[in-house]
PDB file of C-alpha atoms and ligand atoms in Angstrom:
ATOM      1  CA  UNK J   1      68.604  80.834  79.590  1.00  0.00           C
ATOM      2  CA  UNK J   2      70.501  79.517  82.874  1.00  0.00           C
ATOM      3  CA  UNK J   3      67.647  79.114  85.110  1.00  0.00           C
ATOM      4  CA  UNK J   4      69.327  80.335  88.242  1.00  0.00           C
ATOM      5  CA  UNK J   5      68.742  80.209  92.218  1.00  0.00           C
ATOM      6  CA  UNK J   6      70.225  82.834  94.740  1.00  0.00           C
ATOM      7  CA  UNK J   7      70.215  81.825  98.573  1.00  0.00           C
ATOM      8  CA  UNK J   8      70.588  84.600 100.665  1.00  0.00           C
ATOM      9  CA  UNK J   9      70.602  86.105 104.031  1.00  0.00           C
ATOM     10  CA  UNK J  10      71.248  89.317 104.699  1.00  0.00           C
ATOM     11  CA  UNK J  11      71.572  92.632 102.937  1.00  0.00           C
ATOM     12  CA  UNK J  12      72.034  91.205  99.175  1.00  0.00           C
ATOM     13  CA  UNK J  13      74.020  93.585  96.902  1.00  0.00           C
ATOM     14  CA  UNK J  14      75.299  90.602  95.652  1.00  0.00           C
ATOM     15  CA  UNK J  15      71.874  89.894  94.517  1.00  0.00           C
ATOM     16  CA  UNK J  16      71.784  93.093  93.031  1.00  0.00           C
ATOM     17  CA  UNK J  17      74.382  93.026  90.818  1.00  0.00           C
ATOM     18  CA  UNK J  18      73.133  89.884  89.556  1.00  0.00           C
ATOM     19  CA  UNK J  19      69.018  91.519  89.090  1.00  0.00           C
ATOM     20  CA  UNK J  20      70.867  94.512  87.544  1.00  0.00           C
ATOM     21  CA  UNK J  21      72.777  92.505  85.022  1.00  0.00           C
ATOM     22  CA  UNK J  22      69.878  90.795  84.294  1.00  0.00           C
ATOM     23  CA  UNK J  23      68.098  94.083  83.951  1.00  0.00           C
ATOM     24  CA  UNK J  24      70.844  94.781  81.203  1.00  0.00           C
ATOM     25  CA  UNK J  25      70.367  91.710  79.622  1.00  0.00           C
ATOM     26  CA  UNK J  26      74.231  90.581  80.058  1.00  0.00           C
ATOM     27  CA  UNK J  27      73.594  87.398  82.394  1.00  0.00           C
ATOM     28  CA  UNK J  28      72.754  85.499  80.375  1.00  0.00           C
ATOM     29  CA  UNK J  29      71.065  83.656  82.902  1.00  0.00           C
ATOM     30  CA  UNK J  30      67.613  84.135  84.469  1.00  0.00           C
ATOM     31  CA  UNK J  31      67.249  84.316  88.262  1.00  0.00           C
ATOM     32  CA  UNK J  32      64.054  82.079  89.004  1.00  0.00           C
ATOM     33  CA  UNK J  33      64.024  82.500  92.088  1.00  0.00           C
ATOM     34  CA  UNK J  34      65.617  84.157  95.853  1.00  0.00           C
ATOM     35  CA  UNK J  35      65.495  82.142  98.813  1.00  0.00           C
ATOM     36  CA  UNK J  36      66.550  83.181 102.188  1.00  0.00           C
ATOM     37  CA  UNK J  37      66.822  81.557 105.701  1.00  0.00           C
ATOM     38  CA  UNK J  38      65.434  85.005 107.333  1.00  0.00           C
ATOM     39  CA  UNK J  39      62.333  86.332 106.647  1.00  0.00           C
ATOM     40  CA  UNK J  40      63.654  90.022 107.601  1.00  0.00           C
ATOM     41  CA  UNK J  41      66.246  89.737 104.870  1.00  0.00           C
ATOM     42  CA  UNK J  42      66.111  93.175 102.756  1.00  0.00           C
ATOM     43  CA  UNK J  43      67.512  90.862 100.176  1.00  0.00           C
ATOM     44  CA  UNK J  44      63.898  89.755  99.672  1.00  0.00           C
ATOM     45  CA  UNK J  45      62.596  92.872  99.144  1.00  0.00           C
ATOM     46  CA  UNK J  46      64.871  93.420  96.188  1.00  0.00           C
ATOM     47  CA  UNK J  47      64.216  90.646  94.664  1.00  0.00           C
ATOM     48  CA  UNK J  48      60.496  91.406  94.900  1.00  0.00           C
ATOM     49  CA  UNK J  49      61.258  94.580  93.602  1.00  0.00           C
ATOM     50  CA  UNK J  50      62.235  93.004  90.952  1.00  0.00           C
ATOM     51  CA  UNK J  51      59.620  90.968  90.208  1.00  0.00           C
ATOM     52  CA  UNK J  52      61.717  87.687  91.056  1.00  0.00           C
ATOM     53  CA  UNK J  53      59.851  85.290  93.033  1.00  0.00           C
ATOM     54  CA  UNK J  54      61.002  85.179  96.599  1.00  0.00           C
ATOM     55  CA  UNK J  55      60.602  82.541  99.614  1.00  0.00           C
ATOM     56  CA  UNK J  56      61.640  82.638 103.300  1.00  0.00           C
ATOM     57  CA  UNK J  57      63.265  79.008 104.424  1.00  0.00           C
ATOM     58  CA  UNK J  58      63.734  79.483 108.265  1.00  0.00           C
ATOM     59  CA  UNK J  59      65.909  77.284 109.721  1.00  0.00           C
ATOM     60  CA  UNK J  60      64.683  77.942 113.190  1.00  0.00           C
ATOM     61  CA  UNK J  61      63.334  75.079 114.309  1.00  0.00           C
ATOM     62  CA  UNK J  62      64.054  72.381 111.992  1.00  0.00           C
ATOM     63  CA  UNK J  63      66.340  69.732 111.799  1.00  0.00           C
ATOM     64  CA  UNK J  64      69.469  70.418 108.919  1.00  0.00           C
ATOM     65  CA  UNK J  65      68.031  67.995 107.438  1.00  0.00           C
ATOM     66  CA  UNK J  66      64.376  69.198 106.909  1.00  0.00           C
ATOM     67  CA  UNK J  67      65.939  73.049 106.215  1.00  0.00           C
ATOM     68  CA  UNK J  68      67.748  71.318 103.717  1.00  0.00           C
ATOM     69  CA  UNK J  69      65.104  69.519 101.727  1.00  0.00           C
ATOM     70  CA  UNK J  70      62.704  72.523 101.526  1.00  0.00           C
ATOM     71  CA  UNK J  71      65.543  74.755 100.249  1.00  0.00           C
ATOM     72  CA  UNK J  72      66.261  71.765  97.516  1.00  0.00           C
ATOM     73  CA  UNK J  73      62.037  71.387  97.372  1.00  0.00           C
ATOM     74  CA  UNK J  74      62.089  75.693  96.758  1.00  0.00           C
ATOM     75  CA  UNK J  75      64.930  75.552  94.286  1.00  0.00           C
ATOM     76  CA  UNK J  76      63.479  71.814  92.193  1.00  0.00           C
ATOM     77  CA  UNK J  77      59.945  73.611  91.904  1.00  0.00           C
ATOM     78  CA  UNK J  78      61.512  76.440  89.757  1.00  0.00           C
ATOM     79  CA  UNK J  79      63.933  74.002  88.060  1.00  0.00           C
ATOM     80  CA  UNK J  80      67.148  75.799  88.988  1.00  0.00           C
ATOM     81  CA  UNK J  81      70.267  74.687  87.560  1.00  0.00           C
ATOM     82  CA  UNK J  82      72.689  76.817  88.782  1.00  0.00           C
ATOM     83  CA  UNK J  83      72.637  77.839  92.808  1.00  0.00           C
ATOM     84  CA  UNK J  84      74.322  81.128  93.947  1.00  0.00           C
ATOM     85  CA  UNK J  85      74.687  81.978  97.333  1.00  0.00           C
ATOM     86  CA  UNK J  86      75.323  85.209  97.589  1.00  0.00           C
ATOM     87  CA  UNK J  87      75.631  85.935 101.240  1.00  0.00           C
ATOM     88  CA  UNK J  88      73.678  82.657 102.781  1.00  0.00           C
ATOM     89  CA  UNK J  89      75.025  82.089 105.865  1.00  0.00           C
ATOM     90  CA  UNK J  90      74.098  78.195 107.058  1.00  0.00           C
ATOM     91  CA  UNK J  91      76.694  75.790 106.254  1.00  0.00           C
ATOM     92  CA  UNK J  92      74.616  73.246 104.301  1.00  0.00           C
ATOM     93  CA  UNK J  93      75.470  69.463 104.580  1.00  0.00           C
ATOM     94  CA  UNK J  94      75.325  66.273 102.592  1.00  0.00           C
ATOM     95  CA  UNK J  95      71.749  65.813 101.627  1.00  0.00           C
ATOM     96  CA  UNK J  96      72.009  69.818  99.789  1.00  0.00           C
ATOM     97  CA  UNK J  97      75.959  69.312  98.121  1.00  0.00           C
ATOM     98  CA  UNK J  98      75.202  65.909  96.462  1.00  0.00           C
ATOM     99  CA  UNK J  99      71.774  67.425  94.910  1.00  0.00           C
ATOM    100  CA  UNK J 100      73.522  70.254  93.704  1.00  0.00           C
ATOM    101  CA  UNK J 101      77.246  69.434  93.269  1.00  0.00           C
ATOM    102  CA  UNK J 102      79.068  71.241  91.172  1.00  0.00           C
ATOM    103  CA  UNK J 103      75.953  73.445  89.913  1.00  0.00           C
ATOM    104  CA  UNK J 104      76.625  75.752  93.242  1.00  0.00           C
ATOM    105  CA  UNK J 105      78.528  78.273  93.602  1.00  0.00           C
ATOM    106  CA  UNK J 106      79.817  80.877  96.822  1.00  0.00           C
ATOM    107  CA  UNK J 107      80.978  84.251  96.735  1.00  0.00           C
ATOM    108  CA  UNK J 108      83.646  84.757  99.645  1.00  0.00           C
ATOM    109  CA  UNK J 109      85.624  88.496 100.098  1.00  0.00           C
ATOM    110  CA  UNK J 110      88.813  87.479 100.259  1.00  0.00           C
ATOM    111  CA  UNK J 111      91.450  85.457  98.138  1.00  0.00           C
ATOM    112  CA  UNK J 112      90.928  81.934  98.913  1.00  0.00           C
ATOM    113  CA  UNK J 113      93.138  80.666 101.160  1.00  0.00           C
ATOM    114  CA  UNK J 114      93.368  83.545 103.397  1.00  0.00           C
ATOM    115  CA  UNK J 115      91.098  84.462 105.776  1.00  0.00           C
ATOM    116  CA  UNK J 116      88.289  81.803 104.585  1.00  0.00           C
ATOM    117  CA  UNK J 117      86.968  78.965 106.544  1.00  0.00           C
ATOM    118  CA  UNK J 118      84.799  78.578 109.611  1.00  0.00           C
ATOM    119  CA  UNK J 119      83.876  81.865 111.978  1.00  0.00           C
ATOM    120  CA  UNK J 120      85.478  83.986 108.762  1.00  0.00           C
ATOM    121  CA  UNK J 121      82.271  85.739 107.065  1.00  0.00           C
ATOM    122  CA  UNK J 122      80.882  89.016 107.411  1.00  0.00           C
ATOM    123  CA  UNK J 123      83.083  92.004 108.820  1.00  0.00           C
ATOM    124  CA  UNK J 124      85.178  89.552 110.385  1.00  0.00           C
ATOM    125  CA  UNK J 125      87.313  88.398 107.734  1.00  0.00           C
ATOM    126  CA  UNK J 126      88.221  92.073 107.067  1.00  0.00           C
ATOM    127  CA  UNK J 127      88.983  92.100 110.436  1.00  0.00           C
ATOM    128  CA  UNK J 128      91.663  89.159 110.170  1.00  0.00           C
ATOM    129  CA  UNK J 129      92.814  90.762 106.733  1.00  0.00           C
ATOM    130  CA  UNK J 130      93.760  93.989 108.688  1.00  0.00           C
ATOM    131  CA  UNK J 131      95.295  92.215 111.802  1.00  0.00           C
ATOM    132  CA  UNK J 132      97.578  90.208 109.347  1.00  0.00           C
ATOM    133  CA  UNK J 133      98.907  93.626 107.500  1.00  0.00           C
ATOM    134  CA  UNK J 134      97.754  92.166 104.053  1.00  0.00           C
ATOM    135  CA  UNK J 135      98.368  94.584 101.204  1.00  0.00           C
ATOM    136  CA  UNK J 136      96.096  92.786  99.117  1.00  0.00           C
ATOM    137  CA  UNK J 137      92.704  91.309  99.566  1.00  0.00           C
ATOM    138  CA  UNK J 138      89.933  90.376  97.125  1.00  0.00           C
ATOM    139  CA  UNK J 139      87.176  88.297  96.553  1.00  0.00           C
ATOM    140  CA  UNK J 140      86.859  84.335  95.270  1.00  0.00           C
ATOM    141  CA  UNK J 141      84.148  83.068  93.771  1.00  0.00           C
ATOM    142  CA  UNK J 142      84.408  78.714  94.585  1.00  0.00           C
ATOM    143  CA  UNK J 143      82.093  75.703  93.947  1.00  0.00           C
ATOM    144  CA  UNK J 144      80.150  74.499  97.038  1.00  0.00           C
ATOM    145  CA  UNK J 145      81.884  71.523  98.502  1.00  0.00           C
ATOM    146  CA  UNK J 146      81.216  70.264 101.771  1.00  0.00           C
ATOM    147  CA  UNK J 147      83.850  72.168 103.780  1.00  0.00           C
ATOM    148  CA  UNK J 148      84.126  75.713 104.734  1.00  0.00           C
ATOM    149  CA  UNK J 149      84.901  77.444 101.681  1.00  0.00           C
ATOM    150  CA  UNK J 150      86.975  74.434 100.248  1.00  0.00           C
ATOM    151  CA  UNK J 151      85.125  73.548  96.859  1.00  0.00           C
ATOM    152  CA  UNK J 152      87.248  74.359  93.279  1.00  0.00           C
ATOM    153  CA  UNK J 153      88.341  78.528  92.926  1.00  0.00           C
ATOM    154  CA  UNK J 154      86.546  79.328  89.839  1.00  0.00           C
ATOM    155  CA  UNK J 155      87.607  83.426  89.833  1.00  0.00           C
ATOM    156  CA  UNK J 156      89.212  85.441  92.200  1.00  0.00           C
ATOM    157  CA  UNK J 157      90.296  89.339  91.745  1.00  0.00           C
ATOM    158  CA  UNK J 158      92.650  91.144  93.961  1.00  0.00           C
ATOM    159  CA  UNK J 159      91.985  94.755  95.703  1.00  0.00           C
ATOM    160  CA  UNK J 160      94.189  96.581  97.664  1.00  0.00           C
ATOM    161  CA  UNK J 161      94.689  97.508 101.019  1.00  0.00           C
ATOM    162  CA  UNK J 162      94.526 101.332 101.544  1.00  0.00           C
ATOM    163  CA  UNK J 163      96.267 102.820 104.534  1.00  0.00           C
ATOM    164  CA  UNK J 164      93.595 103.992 107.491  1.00  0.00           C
ATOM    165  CA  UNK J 165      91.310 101.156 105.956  1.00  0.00           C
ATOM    166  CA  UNK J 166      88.440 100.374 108.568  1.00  0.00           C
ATOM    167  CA  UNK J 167      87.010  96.688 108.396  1.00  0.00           C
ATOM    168  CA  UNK J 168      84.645  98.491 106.745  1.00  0.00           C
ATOM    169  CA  UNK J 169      85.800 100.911 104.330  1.00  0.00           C
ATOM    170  CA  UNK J 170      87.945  97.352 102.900  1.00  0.00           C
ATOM    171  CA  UNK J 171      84.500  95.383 102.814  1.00  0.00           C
ATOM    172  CA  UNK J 172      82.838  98.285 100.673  1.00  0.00           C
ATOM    173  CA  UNK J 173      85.919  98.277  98.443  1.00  0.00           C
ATOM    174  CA  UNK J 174      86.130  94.384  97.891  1.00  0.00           C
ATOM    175  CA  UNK J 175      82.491  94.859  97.155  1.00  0.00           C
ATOM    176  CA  UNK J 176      82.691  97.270  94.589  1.00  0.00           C
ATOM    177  CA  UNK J 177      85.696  96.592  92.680  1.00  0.00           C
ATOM    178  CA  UNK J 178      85.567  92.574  93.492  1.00  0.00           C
ATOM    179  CA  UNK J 179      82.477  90.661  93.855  1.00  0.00           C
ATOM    180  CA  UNK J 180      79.701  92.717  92.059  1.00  0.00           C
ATOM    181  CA  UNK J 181      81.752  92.198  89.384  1.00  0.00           C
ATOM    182  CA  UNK J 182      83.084  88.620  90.065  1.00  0.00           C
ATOM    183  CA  UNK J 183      79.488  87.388  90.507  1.00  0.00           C
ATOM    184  CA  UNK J 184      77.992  88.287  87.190  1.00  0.00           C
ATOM    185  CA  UNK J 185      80.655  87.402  85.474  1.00  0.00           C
ATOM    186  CA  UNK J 186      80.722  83.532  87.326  1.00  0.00           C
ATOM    187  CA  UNK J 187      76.916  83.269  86.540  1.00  0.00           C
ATOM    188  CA  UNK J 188      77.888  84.475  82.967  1.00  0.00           C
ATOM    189  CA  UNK J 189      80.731  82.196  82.337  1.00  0.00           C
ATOM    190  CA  UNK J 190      78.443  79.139  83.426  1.00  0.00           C
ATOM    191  CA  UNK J 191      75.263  80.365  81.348  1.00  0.00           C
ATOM    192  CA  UNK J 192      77.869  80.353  78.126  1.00  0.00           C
ATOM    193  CA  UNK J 193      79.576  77.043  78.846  1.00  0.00           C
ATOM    194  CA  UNK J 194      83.001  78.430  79.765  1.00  0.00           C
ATOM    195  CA  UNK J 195      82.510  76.933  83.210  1.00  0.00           C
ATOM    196  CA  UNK J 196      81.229  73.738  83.066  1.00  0.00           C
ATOM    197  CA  UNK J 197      78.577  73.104  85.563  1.00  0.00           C
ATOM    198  CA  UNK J 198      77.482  69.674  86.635  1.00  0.00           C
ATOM    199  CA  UNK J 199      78.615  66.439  86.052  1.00  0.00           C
ATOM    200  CA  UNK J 200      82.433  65.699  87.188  1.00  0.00           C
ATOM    201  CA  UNK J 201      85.272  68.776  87.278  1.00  0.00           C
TER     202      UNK J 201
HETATM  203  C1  GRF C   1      79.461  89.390 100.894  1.00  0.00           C
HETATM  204  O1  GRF C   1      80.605  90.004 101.395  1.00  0.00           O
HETATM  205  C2  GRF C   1      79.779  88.006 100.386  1.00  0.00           C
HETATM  206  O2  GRF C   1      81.053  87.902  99.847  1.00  0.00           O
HETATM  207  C3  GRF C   1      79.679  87.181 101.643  1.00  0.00           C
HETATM  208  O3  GRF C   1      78.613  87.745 102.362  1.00  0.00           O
HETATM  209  C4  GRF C   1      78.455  89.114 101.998  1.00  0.00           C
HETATM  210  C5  GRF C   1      77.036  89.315 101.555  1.00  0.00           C
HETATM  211  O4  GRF C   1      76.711  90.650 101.293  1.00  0.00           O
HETATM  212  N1  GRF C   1      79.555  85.782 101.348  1.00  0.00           N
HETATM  213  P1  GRF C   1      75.383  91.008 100.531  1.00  0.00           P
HETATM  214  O5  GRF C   1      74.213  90.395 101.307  1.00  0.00           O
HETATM  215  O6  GRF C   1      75.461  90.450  99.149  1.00  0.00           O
HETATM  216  O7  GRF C   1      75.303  92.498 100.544  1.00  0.00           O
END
């Protein structure tokens, strides 16, 4: 099994759908651990819930660098292989990326290039979807490179644009029909082999 790592901060459906595909028994892969960067995150309290270990890093207060080496400490102790962030919102740096390149992966909701890229997470890049008139958004699922959302497109899967669409009414779509589906199946393609992680693309 695919010993796993999910970095989160926030609400953490995307964590979900990986603990309930795991539940199933179709990951393939076995989520060691949840770390996020806020203690308040409810994302903690499913993984608890599920009986997945689950650490706060806070990076209030530390240098990157420090809030970089306990998240690599957090994730080495439980001998991760693959990182997912699912939702983590720091932009991690040098000393993280080399550790774990190409054995990290992002989930981002839209189709990479659009409306990806620095200041676009959250709400906000449904926002910029619905300001451009896009008919079609969707979610990517990318290695971790050091840019903003710049590492190798592994998946992506298109959803459209409904008329009277809200910023939120899109996100929930892109959620459901994108990237709780696009996240399991990344983590599943890398516990069978299909994607290759580690070692050079
Ligand atoms: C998702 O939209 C994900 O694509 C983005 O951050 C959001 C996290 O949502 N990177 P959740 O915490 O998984 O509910």
């Amino acid at each position: 099994m695919l010993r796993t790592g999910v970095l989160v901060s926030g609400g953490g459906t995307n964590l979900q759908a990986l603990l309930d595909a795991t539940g199933r028994g179709d990951l393939g892969a076995e989520i060691a651990v949840v770390v996020s960067d806020k203690p308040e995150a409810f994302a903690l309290e499913r993984a608890r819930a599920a009986l997945v270990k689950a650490v706060c890093v806070e990076r209030k207060g530390k240098s990157p660098e420090e809030f970089e080496r306990l998240l690599v400490q957090e994730l080495e102790e439980e001998r991760v292989e693959l990182v997912v962030l699912a939702g983590f919102l720091p932009m991690l740096g040098k000393g993280f990326i080399s550790h774990f390149r190409n054995r990290a992966i992002n989930i981002h909701p839209s189709l990479i290039p659009s409306f990806c890229g620095k200041g676009h997470y959250g709400l906000k890049v449904h926002e910029a979807a619905l300001a451009r008139g896009v008919k079609i958004t969707g979610a990517t699922v990318h290695f971790v490179d050091e840019g903003a959302d710049t590492g190798p497109i592994l998946l992506q899967k298109a959803v459209d644009v409904k008329e009277g669409d809200t910023p939120e009414t899109l996100q929930r779509r892109v959620m459901e029909e994108a990237e709780w589906i696009l996240l399991p199946e990344a983590v599943r393609l890398a516990a069978s082999g299909r994607i290759k992680i580690g070692g050079d693309l």
